[in-house]
mmCIF file of C-alpha atoms in Angstrom:
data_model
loop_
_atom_site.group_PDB
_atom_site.id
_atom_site.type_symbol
_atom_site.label_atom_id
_atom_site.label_comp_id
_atom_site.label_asym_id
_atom_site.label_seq_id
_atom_site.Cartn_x
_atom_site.Cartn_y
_atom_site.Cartn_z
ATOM 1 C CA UNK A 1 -12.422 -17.258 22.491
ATOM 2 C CA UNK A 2 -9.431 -14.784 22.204
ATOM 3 C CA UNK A 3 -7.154 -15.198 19.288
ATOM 4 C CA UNK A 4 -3.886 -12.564 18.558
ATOM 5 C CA UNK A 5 -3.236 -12.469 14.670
ATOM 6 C CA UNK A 6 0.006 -10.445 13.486
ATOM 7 C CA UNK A 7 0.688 -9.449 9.882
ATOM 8 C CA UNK A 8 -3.525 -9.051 9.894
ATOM 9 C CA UNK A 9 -3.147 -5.623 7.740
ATOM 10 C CA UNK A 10 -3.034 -8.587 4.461
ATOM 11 C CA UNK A 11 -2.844 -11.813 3.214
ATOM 12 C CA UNK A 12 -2.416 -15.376 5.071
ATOM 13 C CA UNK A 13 -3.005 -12.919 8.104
ATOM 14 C CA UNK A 14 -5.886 -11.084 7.042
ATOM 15 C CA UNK A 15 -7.270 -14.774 5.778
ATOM 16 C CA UNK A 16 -6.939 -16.035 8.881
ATOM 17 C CA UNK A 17 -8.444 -13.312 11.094
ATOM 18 C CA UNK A 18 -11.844 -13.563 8.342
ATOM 19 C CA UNK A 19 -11.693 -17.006 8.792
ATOM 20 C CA UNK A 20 -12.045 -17.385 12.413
ATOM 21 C CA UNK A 21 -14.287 -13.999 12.681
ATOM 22 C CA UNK A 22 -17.771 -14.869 14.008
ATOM 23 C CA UNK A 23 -19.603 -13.911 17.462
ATOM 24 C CA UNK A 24 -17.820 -15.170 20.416
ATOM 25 C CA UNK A 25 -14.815 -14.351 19.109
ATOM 26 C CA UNK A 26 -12.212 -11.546 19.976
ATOM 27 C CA UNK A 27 -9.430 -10.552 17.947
ATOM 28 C CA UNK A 28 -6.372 -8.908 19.030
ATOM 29 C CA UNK A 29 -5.177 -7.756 15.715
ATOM 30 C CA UNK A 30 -1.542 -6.281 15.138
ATOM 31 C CA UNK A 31 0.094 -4.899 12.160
ATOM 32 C CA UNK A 32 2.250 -1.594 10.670
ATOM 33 C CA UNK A 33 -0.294 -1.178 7.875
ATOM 34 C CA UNK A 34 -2.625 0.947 9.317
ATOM 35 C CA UNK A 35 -4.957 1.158 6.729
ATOM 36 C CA UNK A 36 -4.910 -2.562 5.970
ATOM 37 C CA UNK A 37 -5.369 -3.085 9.816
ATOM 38 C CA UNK A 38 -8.330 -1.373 9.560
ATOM 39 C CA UNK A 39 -10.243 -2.755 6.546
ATOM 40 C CA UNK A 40 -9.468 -6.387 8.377
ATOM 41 C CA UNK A 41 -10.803 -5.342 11.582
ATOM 42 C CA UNK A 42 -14.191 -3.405 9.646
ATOM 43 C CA UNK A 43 -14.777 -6.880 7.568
ATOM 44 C CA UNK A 44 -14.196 -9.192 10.766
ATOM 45 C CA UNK A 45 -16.621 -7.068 12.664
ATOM 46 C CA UNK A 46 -19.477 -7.762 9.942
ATOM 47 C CA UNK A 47 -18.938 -11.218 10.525
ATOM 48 C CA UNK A 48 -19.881 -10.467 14.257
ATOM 49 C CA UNK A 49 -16.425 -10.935 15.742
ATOM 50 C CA UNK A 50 -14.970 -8.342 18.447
ATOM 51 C CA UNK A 51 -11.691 -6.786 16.404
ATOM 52 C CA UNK A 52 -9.041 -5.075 18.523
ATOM 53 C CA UNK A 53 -6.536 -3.590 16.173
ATOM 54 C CA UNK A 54 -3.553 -2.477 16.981
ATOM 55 C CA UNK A 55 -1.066 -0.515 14.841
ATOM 56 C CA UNK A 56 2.137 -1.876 16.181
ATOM 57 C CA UNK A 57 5.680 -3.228 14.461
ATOM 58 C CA UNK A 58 6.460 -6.105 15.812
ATOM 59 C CA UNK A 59 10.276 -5.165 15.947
ATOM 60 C CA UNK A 60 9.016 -3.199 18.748
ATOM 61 C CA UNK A 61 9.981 -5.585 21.621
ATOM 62 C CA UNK A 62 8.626 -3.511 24.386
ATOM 63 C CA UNK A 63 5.822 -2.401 22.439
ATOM 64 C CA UNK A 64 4.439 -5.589 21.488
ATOM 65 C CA UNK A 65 5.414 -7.300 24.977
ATOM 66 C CA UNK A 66 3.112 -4.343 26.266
ATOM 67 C CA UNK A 67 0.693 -4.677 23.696
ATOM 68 C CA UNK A 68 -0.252 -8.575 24.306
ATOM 69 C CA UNK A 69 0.681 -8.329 28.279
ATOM 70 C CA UNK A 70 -2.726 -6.024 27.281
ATOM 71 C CA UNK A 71 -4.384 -8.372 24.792
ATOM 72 C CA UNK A 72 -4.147 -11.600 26.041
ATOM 73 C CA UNK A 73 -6.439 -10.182 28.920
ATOM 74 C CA UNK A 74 -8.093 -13.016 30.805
ATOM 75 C CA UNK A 75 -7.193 -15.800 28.578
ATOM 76 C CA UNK A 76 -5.491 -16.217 24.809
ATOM 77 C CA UNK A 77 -6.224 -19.512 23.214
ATOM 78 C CA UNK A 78 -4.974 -19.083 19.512
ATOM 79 C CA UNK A 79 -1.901 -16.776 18.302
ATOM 80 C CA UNK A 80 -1.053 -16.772 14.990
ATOM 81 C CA UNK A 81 2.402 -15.139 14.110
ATOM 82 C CA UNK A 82 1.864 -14.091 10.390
ATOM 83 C CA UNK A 83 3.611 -10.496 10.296
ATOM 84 C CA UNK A 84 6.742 -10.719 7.786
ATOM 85 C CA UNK A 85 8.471 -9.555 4.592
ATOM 86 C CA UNK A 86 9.439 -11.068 1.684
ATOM 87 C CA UNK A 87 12.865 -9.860 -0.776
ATOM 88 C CA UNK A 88 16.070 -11.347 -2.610
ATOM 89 C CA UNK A 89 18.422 -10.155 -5.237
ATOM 90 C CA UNK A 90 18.566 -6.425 -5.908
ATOM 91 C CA UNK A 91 17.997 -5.530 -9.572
ATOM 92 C CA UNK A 92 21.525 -4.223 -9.675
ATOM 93 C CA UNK A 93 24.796 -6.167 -10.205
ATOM 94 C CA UNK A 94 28.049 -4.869 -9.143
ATOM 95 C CA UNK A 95 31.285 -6.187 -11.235
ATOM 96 C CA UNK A 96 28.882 -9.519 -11.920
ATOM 97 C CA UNK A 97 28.568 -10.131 -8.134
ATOM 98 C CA UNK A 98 25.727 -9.678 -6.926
ATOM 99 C CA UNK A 99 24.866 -9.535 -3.481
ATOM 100 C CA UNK A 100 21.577 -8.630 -1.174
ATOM 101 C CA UNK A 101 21.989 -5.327 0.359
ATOM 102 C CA UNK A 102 23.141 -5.317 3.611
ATOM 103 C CA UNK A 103 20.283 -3.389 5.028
ATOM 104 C CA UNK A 104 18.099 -5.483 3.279
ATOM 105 C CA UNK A 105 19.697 -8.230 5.261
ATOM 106 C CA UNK A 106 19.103 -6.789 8.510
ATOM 107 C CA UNK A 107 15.503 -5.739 7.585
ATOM 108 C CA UNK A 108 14.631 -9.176 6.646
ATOM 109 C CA UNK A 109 16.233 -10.745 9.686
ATOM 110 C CA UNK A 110 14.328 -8.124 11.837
ATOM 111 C CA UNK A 111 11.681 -8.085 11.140
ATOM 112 C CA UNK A 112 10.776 -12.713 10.024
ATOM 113 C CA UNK A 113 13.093 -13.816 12.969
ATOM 114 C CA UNK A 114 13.635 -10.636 15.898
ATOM 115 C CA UNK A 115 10.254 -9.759 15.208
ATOM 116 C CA UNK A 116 8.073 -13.232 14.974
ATOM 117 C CA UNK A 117 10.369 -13.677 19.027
ATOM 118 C CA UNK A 118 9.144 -10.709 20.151
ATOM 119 C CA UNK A 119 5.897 -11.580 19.735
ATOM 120 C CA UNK A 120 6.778 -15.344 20.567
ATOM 121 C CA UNK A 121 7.671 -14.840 24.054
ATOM 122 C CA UNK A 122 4.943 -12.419 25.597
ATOM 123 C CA UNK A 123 2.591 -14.805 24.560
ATOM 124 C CA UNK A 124 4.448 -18.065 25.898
ATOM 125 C CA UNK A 125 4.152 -16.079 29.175
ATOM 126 C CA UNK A 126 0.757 -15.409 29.276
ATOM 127 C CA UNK A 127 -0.402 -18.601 27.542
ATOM 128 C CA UNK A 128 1.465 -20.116 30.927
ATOM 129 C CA UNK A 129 -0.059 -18.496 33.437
ATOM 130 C CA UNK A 130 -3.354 -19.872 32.125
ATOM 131 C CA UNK A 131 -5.456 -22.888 33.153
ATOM 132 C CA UNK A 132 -5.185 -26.075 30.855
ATOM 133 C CA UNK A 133 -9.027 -26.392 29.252
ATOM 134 C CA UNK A 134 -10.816 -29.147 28.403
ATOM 135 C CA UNK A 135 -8.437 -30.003 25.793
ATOM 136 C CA UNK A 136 -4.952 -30.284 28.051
ATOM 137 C CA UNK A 137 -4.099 -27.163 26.538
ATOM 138 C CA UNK A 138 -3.468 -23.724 27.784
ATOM 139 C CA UNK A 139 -2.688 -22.305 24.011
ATOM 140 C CA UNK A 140 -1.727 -22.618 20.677
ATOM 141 C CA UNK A 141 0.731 -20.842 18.859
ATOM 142 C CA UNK A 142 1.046 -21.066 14.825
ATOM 143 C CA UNK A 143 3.775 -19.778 13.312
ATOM 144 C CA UNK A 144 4.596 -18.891 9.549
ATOM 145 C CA UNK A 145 8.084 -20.080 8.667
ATOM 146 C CA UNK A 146 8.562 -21.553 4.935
ATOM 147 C CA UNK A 147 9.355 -23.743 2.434
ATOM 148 C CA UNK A 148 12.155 -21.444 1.566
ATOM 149 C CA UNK A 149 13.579 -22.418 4.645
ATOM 150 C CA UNK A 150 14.395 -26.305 3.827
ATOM 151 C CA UNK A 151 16.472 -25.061 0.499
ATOM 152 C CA UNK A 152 19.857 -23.141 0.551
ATOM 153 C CA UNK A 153 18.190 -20.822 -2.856
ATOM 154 C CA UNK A 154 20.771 -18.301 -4.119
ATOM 155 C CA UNK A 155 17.808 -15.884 -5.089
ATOM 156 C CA UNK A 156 16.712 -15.441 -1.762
ATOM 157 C CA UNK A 157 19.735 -15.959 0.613
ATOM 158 C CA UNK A 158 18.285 -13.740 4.025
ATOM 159 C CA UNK A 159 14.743 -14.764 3.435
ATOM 160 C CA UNK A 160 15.987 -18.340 3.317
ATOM 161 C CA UNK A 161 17.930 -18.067 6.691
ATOM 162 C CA UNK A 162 15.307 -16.080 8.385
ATOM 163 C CA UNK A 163 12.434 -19.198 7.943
ATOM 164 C CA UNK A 164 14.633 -21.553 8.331
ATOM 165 C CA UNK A 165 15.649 -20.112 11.962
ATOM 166 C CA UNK A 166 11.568 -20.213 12.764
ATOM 167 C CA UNK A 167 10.725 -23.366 11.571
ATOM 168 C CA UNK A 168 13.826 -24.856 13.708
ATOM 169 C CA UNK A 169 13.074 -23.450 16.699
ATOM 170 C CA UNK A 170 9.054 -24.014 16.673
ATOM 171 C CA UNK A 171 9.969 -27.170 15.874
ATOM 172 C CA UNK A 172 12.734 -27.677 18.847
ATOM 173 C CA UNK A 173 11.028 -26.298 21.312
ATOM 174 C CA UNK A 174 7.622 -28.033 20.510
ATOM 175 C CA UNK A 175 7.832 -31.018 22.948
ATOM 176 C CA UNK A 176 8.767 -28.817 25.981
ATOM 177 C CA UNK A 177 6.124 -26.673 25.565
ATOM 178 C CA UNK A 178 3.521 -29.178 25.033
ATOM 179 C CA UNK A 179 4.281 -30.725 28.634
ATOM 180 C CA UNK A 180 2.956 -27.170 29.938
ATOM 181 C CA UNK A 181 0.119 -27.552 27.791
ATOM 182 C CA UNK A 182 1.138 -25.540 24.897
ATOM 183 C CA UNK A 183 0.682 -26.489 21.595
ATOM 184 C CA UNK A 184 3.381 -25.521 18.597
ATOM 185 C CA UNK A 185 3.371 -25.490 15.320
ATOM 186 C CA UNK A 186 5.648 -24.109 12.184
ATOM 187 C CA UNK A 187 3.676 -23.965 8.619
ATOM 188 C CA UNK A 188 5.947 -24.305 6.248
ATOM 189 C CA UNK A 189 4.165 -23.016 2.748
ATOM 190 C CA UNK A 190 4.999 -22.444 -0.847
ATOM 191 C CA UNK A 191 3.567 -20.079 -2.923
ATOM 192 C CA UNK A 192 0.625 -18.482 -1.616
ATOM 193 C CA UNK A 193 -1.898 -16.124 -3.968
ATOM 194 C CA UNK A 194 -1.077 -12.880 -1.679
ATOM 195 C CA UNK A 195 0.281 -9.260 -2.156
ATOM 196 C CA UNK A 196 3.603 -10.083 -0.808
ATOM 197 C CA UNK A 197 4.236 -12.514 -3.499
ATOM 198 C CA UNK A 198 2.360 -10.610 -6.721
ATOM 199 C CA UNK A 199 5.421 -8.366 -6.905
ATOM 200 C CA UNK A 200 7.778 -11.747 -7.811
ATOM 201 C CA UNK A 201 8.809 -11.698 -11.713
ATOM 202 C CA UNK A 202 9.565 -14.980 -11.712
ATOM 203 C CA UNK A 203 6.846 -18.384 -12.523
ATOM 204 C CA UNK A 204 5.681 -19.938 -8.381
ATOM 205 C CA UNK A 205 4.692 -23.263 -9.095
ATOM 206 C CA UNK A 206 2.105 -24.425 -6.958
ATOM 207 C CA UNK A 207 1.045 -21.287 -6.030
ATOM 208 C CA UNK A 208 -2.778 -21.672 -4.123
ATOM 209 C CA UNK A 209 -5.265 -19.340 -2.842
ATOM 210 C CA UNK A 210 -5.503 -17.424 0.389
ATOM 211 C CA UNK A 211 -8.544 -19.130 0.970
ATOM 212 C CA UNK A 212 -7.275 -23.018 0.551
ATOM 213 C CA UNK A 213 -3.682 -21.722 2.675
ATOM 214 C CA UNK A 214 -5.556 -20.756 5.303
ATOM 215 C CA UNK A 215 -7.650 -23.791 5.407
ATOM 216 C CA UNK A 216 -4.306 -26.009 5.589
ATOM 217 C CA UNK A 217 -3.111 -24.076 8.577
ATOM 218 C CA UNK A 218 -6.649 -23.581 10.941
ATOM 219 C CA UNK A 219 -6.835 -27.629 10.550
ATOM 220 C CA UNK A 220 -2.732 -28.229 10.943
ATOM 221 C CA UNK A 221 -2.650 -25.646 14.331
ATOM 222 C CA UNK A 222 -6.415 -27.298 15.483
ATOM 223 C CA UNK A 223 -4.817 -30.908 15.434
ATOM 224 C CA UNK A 224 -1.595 -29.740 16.718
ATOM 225 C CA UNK A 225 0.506 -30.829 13.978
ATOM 226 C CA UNK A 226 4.021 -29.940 14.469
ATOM 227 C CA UNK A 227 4.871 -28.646 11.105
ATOM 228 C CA UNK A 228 2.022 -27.901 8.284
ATOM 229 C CA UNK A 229 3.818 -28.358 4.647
ATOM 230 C CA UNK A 230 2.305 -27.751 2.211
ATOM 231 C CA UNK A 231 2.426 -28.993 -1.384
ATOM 232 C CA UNK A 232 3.703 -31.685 -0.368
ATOM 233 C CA UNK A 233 5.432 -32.114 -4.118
ATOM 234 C CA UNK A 234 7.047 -29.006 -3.608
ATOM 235 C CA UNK A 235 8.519 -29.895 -0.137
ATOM 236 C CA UNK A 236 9.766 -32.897 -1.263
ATOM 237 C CA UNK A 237 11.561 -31.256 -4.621
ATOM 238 C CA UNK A 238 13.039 -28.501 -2.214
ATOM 239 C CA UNK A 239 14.829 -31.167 0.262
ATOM 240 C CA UNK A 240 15.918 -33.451 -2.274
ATOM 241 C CA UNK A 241 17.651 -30.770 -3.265
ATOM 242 C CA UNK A 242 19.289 -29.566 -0.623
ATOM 243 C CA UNK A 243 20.557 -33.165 0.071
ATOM 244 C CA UNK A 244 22.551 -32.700 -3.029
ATOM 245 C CA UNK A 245 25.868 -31.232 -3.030
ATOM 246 C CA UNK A 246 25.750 -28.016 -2.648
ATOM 247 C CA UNK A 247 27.969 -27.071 -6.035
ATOM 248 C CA UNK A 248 25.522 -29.733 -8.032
ATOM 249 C CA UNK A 249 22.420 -28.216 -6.631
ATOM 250 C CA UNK A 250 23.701 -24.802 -7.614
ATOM 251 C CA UNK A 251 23.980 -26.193 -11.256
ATOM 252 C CA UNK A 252 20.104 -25.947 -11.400
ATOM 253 C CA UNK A 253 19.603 -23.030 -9.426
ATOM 254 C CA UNK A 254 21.284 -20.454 -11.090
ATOM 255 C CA UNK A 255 19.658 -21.233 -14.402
ATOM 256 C CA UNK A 256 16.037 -20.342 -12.618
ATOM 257 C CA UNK A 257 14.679 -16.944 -13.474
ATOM 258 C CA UNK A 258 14.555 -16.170 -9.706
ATOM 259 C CA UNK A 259 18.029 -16.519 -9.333
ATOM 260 C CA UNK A 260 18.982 -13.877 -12.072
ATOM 261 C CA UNK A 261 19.327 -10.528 -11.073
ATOM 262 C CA UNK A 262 15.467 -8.089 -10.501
ATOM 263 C CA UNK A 263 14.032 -11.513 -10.381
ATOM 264 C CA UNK A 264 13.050 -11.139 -6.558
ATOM 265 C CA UNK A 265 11.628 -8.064 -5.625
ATOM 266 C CA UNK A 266 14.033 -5.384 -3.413
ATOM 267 C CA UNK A 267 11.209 -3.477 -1.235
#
């Protein structure tokens, strides 16, 4: 079996890669942390797996197209697009306005939407060209949107627009694909125990552990669910409130610590 991981330097992507390490089993692993990329591919290797790492950002459209024209080699049965940053508010306010930077803004769109395509594509592609197994399928593809993405949040305005974008477009595009034998699906998480999240000064409710995230999303992607969500109390708090008007539902949100100013961190 050949499975792609991005983001695998860390957290739901590292999880993942551990997870599914075992003989048998090649990894194409991609990230920018080099270091991180390496630990991941040194503990998957104990577990008997065959790591491929590959230092690589996946803004890099010809790079990664390159890279996985490379790595999907003979056949690619799993990918799972992890790579991504998180970000909001900056801990400065100008005049009591306070605004994301706007290279922040194009950073975050980058690198959760431009990148996760560039990566998206190459992999449609070769996922096509392959035979349908004894499944139906040629492929699966998992990708890492958010629950972020179902609320309009004032603390995290790019983030927020950059998940939503994924989730839509897995979503939309998962019934076409599945006639050419390619399975879709968007996870859309809360709070997951990971570095990218231990930098927020602000309480995550429902935040769970690498271990039980990655659990959700193997068995979600393995029964070709189109869109893992998970808590489900969480989900359903975060598009109840976007159903609301958006000046009522802006009553509540701007009296949440993450919506004041240095509660999201500016990386």
């Amino acid at each position: 079996m050949n499975i792609l991981i991005t983001g695998a330097a860390s957290g739901i992507g590292r999880g993942l890669a551990l997870k599914l390490a075992r003989p048998g089993v090649s990894l194409q692993l991609c990230d920018h942390a080099a270091d991180g990329l390496a630990e991941t591919a040194r503990q998957c290797d104990e577990r008997g797996a065959r790591s491929v790492p590959k230092v690589l950002d996946t803004r890099d459209r010809q790079g990664m197209a390159d890279w996985i024209a490379t790595a999907s080699g003979e056949r690619l049965d799993m990918a799972f697009l992890c790579a991504g940053i998180t970000g909001g508010l900056p801990p400065e306010a100008n005049d009591g306005l306070v605004l994301e930077r706007e290279e922040r803004v194009w950073e975050m769109l980058d690198t959760n939407l431009t990148g996760t395509l560039n990566t998206f594509f190459p992999v449609v592609q070769a996922m096509r060209r392959q035979k349908r197994n004894g499944e139906n399928l040629r492929g699966r593809i998992c990708v890492m949107a958010s629950i972020a993405g179902f609320v309009c949040y004032p603390g995290t305005p790019s983030y927020s627009a950059s998940k939503v974008a994924l989730d839509r477009f897995v979503v939309a595009n998962a019934a076409r694909l599945e006639r050419f034998g390619i399975s879709l699906t968007s996870v859309c998480c809360g709070f997951v125990d990971t570095p990218m999240v231990t930098q927020n000064r602000f309480p995550m409710p429902g935040l769970i552990s690498t271990e039980d995230a990655v659990g959700r999303i193997l068995r979600g992607t393995l029964r070709q669910t189109r869109r893992v969500i998970f808590p489900g109390w969480l989900v359903m708090g975060s598009r109840l409130m976007d159903l609301l008007p958006p000046r009522l539902a802006e009553r509540y949100y701007v009296t949440q610590p993450s919506a004041q100013p240095a509660g999201m961190p500016d990386f």
